[in-house]
Short mmCIF file of C-alpha atoms and ligand atoms in Angstrom, two decimals:
data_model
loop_
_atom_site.label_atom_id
_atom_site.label_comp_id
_atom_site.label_asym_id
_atom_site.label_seq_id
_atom_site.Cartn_x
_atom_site.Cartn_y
_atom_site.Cartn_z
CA UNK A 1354 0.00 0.00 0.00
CA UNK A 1355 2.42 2.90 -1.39
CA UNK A 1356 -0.43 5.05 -2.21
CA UNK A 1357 -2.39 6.71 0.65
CA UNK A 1358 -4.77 8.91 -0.97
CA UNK A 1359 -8.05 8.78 0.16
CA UNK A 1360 -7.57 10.02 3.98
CA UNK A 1361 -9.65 10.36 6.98
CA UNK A 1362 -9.04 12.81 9.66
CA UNK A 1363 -11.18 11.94 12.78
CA UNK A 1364 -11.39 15.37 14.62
CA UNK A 1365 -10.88 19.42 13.55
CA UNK A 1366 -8.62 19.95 16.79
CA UNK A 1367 -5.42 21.26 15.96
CA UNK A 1368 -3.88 18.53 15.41
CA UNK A 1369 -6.47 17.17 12.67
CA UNK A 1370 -6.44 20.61 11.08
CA UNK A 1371 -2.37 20.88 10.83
CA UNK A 1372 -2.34 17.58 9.00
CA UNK A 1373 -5.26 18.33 6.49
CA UNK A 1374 -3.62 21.61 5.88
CA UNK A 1375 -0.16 20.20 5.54
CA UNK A 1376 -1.69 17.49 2.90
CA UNK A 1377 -3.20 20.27 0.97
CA UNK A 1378 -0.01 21.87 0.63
CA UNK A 1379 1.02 18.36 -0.99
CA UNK A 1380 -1.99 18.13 -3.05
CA UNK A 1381 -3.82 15.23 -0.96
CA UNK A 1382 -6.89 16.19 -0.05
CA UNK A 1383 -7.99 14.36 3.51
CA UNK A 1384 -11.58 14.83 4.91
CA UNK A 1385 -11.93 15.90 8.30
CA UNK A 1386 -14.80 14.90 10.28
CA UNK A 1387 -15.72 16.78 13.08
CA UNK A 1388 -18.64 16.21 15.33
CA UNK A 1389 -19.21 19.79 16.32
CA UNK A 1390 -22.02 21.44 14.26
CA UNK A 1391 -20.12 24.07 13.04
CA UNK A 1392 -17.00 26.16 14.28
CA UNK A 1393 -18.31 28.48 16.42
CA UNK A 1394 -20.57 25.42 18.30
CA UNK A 1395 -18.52 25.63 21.57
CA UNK A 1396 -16.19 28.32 23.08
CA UNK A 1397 -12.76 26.02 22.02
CA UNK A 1398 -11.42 27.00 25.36
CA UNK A 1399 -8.42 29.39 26.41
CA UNK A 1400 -4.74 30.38 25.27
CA UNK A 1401 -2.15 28.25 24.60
CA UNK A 1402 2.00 29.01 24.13
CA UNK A 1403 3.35 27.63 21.01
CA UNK A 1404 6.95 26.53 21.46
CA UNK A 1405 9.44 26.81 18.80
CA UNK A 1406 10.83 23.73 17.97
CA UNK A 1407 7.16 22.43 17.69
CA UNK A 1408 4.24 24.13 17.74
CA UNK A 1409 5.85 27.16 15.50
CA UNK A 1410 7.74 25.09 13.08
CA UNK A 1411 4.39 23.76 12.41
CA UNK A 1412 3.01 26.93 11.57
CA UNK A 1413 5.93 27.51 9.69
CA UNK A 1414 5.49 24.54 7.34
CA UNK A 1415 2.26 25.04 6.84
CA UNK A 1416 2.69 28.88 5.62
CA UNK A 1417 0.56 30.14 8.42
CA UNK A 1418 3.60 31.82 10.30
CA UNK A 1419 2.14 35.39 9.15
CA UNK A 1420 -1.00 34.64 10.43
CA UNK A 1421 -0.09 33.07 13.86
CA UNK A 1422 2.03 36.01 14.23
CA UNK A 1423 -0.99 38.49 13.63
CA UNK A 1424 -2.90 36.85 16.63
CA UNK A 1425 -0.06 35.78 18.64
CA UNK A 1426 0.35 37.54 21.98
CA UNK A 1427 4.15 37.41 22.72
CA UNK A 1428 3.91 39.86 25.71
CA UNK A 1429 1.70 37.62 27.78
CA UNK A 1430 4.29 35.33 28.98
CA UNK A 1431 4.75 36.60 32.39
CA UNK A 1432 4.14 34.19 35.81
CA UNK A 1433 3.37 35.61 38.62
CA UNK A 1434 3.44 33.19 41.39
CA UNK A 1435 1.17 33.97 44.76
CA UNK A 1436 1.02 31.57 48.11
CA UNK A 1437 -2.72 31.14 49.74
CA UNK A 1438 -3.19 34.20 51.10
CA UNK A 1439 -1.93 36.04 48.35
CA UNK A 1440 0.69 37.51 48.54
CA UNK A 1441 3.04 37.57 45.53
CA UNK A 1442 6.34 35.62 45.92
CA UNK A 1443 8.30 35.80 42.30
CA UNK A 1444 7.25 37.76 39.12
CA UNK A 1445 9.01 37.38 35.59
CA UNK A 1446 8.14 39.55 32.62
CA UNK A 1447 9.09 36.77 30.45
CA UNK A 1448 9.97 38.90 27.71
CA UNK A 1449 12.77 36.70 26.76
CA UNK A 1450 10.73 33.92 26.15
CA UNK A 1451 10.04 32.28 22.70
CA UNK A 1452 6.45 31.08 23.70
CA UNK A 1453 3.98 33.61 22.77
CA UNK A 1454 0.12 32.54 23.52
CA UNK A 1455 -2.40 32.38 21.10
CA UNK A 1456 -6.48 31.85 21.49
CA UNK A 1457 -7.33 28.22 20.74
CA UNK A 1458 -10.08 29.67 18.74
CA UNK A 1459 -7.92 32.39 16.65
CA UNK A 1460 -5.63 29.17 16.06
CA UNK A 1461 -8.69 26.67 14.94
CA UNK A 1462 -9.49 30.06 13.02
CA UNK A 1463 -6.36 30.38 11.16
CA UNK A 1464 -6.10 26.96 10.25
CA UNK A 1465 -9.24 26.47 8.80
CA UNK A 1466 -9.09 29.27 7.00
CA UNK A 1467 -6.48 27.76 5.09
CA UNK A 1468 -8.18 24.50 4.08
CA UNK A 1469 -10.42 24.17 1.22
CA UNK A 1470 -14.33 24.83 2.63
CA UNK A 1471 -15.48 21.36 2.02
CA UNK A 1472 -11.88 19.65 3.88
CA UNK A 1473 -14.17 19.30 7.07
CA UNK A 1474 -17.31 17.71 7.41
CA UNK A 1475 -18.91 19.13 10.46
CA UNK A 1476 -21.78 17.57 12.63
CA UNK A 1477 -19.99 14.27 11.96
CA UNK A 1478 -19.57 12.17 14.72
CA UNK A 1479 -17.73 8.99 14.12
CA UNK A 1480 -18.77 5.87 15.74
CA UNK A 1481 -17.31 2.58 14.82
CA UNK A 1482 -14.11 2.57 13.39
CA UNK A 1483 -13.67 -0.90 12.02
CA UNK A 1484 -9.77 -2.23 10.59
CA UNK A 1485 -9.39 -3.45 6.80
CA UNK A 1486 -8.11 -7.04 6.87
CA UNK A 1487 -4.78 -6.14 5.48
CA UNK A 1488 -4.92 -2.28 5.09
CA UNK A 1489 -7.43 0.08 4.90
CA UNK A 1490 -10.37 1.14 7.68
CA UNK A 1491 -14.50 2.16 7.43
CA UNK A 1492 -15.86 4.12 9.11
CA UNK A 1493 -18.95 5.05 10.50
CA UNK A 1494 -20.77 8.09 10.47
CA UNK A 1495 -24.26 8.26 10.96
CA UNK A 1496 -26.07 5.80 8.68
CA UNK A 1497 -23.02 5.89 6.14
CA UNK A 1498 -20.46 3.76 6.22
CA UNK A 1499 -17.42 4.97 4.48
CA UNK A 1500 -13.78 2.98 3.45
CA UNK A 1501 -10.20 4.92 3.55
CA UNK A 1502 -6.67 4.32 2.99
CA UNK A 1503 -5.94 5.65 6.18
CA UNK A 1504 -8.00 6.85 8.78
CA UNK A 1505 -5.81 9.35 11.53
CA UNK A 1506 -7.72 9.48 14.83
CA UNK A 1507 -6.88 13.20 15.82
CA UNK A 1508 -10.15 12.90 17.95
CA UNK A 1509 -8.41 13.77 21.02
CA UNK A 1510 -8.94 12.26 24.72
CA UNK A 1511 -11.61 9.76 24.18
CA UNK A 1512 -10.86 9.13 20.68
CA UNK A 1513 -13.06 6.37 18.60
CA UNK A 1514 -10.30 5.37 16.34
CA UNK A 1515 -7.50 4.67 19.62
CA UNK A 1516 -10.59 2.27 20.37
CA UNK A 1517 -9.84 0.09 17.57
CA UNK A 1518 -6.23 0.13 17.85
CA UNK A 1519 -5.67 -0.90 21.52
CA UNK A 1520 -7.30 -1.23 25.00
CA UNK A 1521 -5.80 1.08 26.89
CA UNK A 1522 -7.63 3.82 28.26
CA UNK A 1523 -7.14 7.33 30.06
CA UNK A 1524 -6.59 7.07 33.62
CA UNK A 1525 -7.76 9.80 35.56
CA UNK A 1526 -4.85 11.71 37.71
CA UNK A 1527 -6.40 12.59 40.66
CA UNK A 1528 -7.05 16.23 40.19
CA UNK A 1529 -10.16 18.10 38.74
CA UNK A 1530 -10.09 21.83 37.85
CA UNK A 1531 -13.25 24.12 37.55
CA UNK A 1532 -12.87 26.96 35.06
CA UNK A 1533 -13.85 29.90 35.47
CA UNK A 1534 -14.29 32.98 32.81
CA UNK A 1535 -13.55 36.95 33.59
CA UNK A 1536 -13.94 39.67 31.52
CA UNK A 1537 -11.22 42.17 32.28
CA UNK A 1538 -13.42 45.33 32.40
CA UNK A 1539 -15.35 43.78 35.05
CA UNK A 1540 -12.96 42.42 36.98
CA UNK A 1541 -10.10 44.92 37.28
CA UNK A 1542 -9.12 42.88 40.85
CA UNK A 1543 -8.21 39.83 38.68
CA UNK A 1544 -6.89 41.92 35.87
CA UNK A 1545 -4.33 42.94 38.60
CA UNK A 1546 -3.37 39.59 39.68
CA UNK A 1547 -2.83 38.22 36.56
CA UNK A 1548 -0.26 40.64 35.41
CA UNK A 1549 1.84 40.19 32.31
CA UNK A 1550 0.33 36.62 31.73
CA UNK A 1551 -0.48 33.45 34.08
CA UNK A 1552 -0.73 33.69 37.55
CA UNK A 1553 -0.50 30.97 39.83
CA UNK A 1554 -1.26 30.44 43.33
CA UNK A 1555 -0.50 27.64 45.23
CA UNK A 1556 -0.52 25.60 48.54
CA UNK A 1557 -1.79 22.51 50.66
CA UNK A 1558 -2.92 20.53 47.82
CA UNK A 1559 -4.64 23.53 46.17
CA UNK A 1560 -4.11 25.38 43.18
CA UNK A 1561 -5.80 28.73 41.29
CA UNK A 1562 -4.57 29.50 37.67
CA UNK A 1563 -5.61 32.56 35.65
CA UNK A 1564 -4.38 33.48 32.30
CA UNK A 1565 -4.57 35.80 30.18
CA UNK A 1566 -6.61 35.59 26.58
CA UNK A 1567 -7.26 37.75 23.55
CA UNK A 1568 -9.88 40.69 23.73
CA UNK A 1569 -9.66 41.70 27.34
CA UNK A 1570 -10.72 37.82 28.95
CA UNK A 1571 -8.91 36.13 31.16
CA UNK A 1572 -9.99 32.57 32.23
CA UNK A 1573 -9.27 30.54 35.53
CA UNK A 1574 -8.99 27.09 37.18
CA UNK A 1575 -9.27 26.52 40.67
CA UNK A 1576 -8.05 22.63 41.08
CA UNK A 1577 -7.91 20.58 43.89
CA UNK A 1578 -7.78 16.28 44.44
CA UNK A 1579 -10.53 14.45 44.65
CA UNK A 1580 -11.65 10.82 43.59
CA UNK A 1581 -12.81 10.43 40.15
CA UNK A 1582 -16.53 9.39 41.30
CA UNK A 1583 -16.76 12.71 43.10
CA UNK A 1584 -15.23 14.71 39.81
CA UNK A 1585 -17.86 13.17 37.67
CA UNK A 1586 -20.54 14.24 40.19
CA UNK A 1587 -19.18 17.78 40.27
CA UNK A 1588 -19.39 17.57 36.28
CA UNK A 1589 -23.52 17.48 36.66
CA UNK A 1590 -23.92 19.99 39.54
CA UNK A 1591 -25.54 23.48 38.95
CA UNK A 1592 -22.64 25.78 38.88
CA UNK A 1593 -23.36 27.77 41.89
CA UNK A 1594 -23.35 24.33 43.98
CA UNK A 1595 -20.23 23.83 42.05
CA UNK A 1596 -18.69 27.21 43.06
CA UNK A 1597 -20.01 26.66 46.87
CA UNK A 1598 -18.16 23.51 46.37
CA UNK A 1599 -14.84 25.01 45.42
CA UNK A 1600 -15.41 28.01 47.67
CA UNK A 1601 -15.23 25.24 50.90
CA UNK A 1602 -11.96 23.50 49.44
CA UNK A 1603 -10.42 26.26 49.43
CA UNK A 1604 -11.57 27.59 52.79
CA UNK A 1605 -8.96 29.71 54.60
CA UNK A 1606 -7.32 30.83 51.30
CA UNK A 1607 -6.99 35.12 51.29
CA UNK A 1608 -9.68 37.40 50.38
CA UNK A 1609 -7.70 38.13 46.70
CA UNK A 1610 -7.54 34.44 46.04
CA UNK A 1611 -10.63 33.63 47.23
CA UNK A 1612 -12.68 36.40 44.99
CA UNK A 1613 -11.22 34.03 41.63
CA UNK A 1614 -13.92 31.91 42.65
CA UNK A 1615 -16.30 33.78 44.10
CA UNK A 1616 -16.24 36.47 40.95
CA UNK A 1617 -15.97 33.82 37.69
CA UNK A 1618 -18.06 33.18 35.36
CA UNK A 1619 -18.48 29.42 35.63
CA UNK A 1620 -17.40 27.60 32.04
CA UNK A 1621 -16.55 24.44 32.97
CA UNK A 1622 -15.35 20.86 34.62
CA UNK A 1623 -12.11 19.73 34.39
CA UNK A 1624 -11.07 16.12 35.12
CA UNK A 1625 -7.87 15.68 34.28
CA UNK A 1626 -7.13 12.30 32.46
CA UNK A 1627 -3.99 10.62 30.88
CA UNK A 1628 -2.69 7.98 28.81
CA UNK A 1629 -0.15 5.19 29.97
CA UNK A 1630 3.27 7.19 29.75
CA UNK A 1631 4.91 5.97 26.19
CA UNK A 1632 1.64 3.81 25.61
CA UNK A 1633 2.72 1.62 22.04
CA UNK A 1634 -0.33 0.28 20.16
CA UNK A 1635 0.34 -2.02 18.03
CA UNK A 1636 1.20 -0.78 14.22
CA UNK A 1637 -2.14 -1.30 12.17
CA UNK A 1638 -2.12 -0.37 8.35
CA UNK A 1639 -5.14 1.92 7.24
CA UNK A 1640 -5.51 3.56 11.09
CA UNK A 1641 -2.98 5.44 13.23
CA UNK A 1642 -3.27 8.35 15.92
CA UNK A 1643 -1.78 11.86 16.77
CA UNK A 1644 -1.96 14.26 19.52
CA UNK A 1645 -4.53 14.02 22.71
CA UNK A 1646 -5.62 10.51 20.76
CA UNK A 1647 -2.13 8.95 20.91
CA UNK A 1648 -0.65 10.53 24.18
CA UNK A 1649 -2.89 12.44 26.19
CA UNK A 1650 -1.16 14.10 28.97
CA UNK A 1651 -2.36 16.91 31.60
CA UNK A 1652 -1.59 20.13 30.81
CA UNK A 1653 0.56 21.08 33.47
CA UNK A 1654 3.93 20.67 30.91
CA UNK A 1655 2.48 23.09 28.38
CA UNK A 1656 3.20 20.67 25.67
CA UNK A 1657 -0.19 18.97 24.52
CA UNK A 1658 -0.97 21.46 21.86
CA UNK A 1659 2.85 21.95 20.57
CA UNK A 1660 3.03 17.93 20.52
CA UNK A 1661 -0.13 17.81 18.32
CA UNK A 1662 1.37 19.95 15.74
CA UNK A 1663 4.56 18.50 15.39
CA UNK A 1664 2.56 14.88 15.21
CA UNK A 1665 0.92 16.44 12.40
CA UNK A 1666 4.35 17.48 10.50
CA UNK A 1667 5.91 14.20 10.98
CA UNK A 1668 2.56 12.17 9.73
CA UNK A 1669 2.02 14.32 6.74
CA UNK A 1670 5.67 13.61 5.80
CA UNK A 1671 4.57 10.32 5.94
CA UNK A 1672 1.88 9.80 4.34
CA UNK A 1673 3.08 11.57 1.40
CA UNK A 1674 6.35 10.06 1.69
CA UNK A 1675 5.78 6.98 -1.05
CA UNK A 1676 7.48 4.69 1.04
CA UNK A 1677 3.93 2.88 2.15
CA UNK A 1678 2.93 2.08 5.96
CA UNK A 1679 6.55 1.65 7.04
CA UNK A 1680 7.07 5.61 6.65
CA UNK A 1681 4.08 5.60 9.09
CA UNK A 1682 4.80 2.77 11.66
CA UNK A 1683 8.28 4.84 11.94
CA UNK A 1684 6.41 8.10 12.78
CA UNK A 1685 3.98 6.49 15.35
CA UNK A 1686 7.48 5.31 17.02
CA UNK A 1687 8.69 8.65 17.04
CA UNK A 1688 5.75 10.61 17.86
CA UNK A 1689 5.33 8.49 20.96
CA UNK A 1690 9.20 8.77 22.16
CA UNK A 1691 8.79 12.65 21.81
CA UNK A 1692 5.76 12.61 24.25
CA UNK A 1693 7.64 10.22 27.17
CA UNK A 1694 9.53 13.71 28.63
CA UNK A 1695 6.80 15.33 27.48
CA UNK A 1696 4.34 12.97 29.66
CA UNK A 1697 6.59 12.52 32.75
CA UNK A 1698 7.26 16.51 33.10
CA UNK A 1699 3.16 16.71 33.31
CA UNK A 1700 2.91 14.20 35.93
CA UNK A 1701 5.32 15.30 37.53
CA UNK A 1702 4.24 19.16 37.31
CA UNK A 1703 0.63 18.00 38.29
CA UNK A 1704 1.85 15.96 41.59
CA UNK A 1705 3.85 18.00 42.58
CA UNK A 1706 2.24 21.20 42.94
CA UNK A 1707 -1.48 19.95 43.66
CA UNK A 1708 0.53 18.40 46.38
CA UNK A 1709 1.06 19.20 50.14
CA UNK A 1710 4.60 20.60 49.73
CA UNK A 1711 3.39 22.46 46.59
CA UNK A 1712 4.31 25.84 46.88
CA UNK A 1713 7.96 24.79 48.12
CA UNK A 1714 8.82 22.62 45.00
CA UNK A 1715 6.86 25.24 42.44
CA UNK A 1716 8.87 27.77 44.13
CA UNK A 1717 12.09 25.87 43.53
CA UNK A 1718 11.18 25.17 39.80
CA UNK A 1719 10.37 28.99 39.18
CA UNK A 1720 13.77 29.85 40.67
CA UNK A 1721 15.48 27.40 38.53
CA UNK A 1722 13.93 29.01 35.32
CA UNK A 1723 14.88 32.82 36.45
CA UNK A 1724 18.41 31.40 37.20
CA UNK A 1725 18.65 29.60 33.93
C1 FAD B 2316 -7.75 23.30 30.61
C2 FAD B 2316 -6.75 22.92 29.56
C3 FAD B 2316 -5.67 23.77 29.32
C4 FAD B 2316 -4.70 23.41 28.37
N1 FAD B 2316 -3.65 24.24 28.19
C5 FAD B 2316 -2.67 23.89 27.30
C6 FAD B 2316 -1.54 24.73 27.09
O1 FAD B 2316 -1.41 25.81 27.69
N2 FAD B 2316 -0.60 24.34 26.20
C7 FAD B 2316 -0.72 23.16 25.49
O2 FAD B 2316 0.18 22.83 24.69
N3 FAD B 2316 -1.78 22.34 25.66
C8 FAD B 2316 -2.75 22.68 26.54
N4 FAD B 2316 -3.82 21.86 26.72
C9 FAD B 2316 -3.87 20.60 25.96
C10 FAD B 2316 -4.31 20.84 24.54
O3 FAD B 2316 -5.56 21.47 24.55
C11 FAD B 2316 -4.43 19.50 23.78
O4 FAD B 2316 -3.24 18.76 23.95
C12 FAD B 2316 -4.66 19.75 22.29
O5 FAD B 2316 -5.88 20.43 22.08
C13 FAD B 2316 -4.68 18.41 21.54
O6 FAD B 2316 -5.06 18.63 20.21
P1 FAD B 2316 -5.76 17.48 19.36
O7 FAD B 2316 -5.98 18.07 18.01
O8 FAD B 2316 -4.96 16.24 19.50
O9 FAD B 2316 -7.13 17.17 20.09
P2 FAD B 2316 -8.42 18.13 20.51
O10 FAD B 2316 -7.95 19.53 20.60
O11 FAD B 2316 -8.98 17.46 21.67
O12 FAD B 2316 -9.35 17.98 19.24
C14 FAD B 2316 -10.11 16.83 19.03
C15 FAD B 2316 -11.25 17.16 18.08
O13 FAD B 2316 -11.92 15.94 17.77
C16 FAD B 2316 -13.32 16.13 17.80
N5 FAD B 2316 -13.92 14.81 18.07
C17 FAD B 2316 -13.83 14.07 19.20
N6 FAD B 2316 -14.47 12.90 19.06
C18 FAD B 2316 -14.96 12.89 17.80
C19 FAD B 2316 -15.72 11.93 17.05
N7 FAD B 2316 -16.09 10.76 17.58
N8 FAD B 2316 -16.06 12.24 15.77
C20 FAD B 2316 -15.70 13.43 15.21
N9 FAD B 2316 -15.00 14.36 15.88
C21 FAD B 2316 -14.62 14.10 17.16
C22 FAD B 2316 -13.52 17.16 18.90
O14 FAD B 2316 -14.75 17.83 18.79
C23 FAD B 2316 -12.31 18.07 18.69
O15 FAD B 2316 -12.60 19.12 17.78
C24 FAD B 2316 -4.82 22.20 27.63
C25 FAD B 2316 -5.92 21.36 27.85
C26 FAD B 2316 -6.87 21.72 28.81
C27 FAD B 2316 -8.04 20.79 29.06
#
């Protein structure tokens, strides 16, 4: 199977977008299917650095590095970091940083944008995703049933394709995060206490993030452990028995801290979830995975995005390499040994600050970066 020409994307994330827009560049022409109705269905949630060896290479590729660059916010990098009560420990400006944050929903802008209109099929939810007998997969969406040369599961953290390729799961980590949304002309307190970026406040096992976005709104995450039962009950509470909720876990917290909960709009639940560190399935021809799908990871390393679009380089390379599955099986390998630091620094980051020594080993890990 040299030729892999009729391609199916399983999800419009970034990920699935990168690769049809990287194939177009080639002349293949993949079809995305997305479930969401259309693009504006669901706010696509906040702002995310792209790094340069990844996430901006990608854009570079795919000819998009004017446009990024239009949207992209390179003076929001700062970090202030506050303890419970609120009072601010370390600041950095981060102006020397290469990271600059862009809205997930200027990004999912930009890149389709760039695709022909009919690359994505939206209100398409995939179901089964059955394998060829020697190459090849269907799928199914809706009544249809539909055959490819290679279907790419970019259907992030539950995806329907990783279903048919192995049976491991997420595994939830332990820590659930409620978001929060803040318009900056109403909230000049937060405004404040965000500063130059992300803020983050720490201690006993508790944790409140707010970052910046595009056109004044800043969102925020107030995250603490709890079982997984208890996460999924929060997910179906009303959200003001969801922000009494968070208001008693973090009970004793300062009045500044404190008012990030008490002042947000409520968006969302956050279980966080992740795949086996370095998780292998084995090589199928006709189906394969990138991003969220293949290595999900919290996103306390900052790298889930930037790993998506670099999985998207590598596969289109693939793909259009001539060299048949092999070029592919090759990729997968690599794709999943980039994620292992990638996966262990998010564990890691998530343990140890939603941890009981928190604010002593965030505190040593912001000092390392200032020193560096
Ligand atoms: C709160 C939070 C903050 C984050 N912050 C950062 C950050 O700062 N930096 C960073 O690098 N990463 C961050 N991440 C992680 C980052 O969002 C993901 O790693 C990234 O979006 C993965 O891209 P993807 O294209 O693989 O999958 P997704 O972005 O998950 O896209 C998957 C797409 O597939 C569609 N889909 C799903 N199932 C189906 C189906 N059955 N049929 C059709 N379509 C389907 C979905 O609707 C979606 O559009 C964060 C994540 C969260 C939750």
């Amino acid at each position: 199977m040299a030729t892999m020409s009729r391609v199916a994307i399983v999800g419009g994330g970034p990920g699935g977008l990168m690769l049809a827009r990287l194939l177009h560049l080639r002349g293949v022409s993949a079809t995305v299917f997305e479930r969401d109705a259309h693009a504006d269905e669901r706010p696509q949630g906040g702002s995310l650095d792209l790094h340069a060896d990844t996430g901006q290479r990608a854009m570079r590729l795919a000819r998009l590095e004017e446009a990024f660059l239009a949207e992209a916010r390179p003076e929001h990098q700062g970090d202030p970091l506050y303890d419970q009560r609120g009072t601010l420990l370390l600041d950095r400006d981060g102006h020397g940083d290469d990271r600059p944050e862009v809205d997930r929903t200027a990004l999912r802008r930009i890149l389709l944008d760039a695709l022909p209109p009919s690359t994505v099929r939206w209100g398409s939810k995939v179901g089964d995703v059955s394998l060829g007998d020697r190459a090849g997969s269907t799928l199914q969406v809706g009544s249809e049933t539909l055959a490819f040369d290679i279907v790419v599961g970019a259907d992030g953290a539950w995806s329907r394709v990783r279903k048919a390729l192995t049976d491991a799961v997420p595994v939830y980590e332990g820590v659930t995060l409620i978001e929060f949304g803040y318009d900056v002309r109403r909230h000049s307190t937060v405004d404040r206490l965000v500063g130059g970026g992300k803020m983050f406040a720490v201690g006993d096992s508790r944790v409140l993030i707010a970052q910046r976005n595009g056109h004044g709104h800043i969102r925020g995450y107030a995250g603490w452990r709890m079982p997984e039962a208890e996460a999924r009950e929060m997910a179906r509470l009303a959200p003001e028995t969801a922000r009494a909720t968070a208001l008693q876990a973090f009970a004793g917290w300062g009045p500044s801290m404190l008012h990030l909960i008490e002042s947000g709009d409520f968006l969302a639940v956050r279980p966080f979830y992740a795949m086996p560190i370095g998780h292998r399935w084995t090589s199928r021809p006709g189906a394969t995975l990138l991003g969220d799908a293949a290595h999900l990871m919290s996103p306390f390393g900052g790298e889930g995005v930037n790993l998506a679009l670099a999985d998207a380089v590598d596969l289109a390379d693939a793909i259009t390499s001539g060299e048949g599955w092999s070029a592919v099986e090759r990729c997968e390998a690599g794709m999943i040994a980039r994620s292992i630091p990638a996966a262990k620094g998010a564990a890691e980051g998530l343990r140890g600050s939603v941890s009981p020594t928190g604010l002593a080993d965030v505190l040593a890990h912001y000092k390392e970066r200032l020193a560096a």
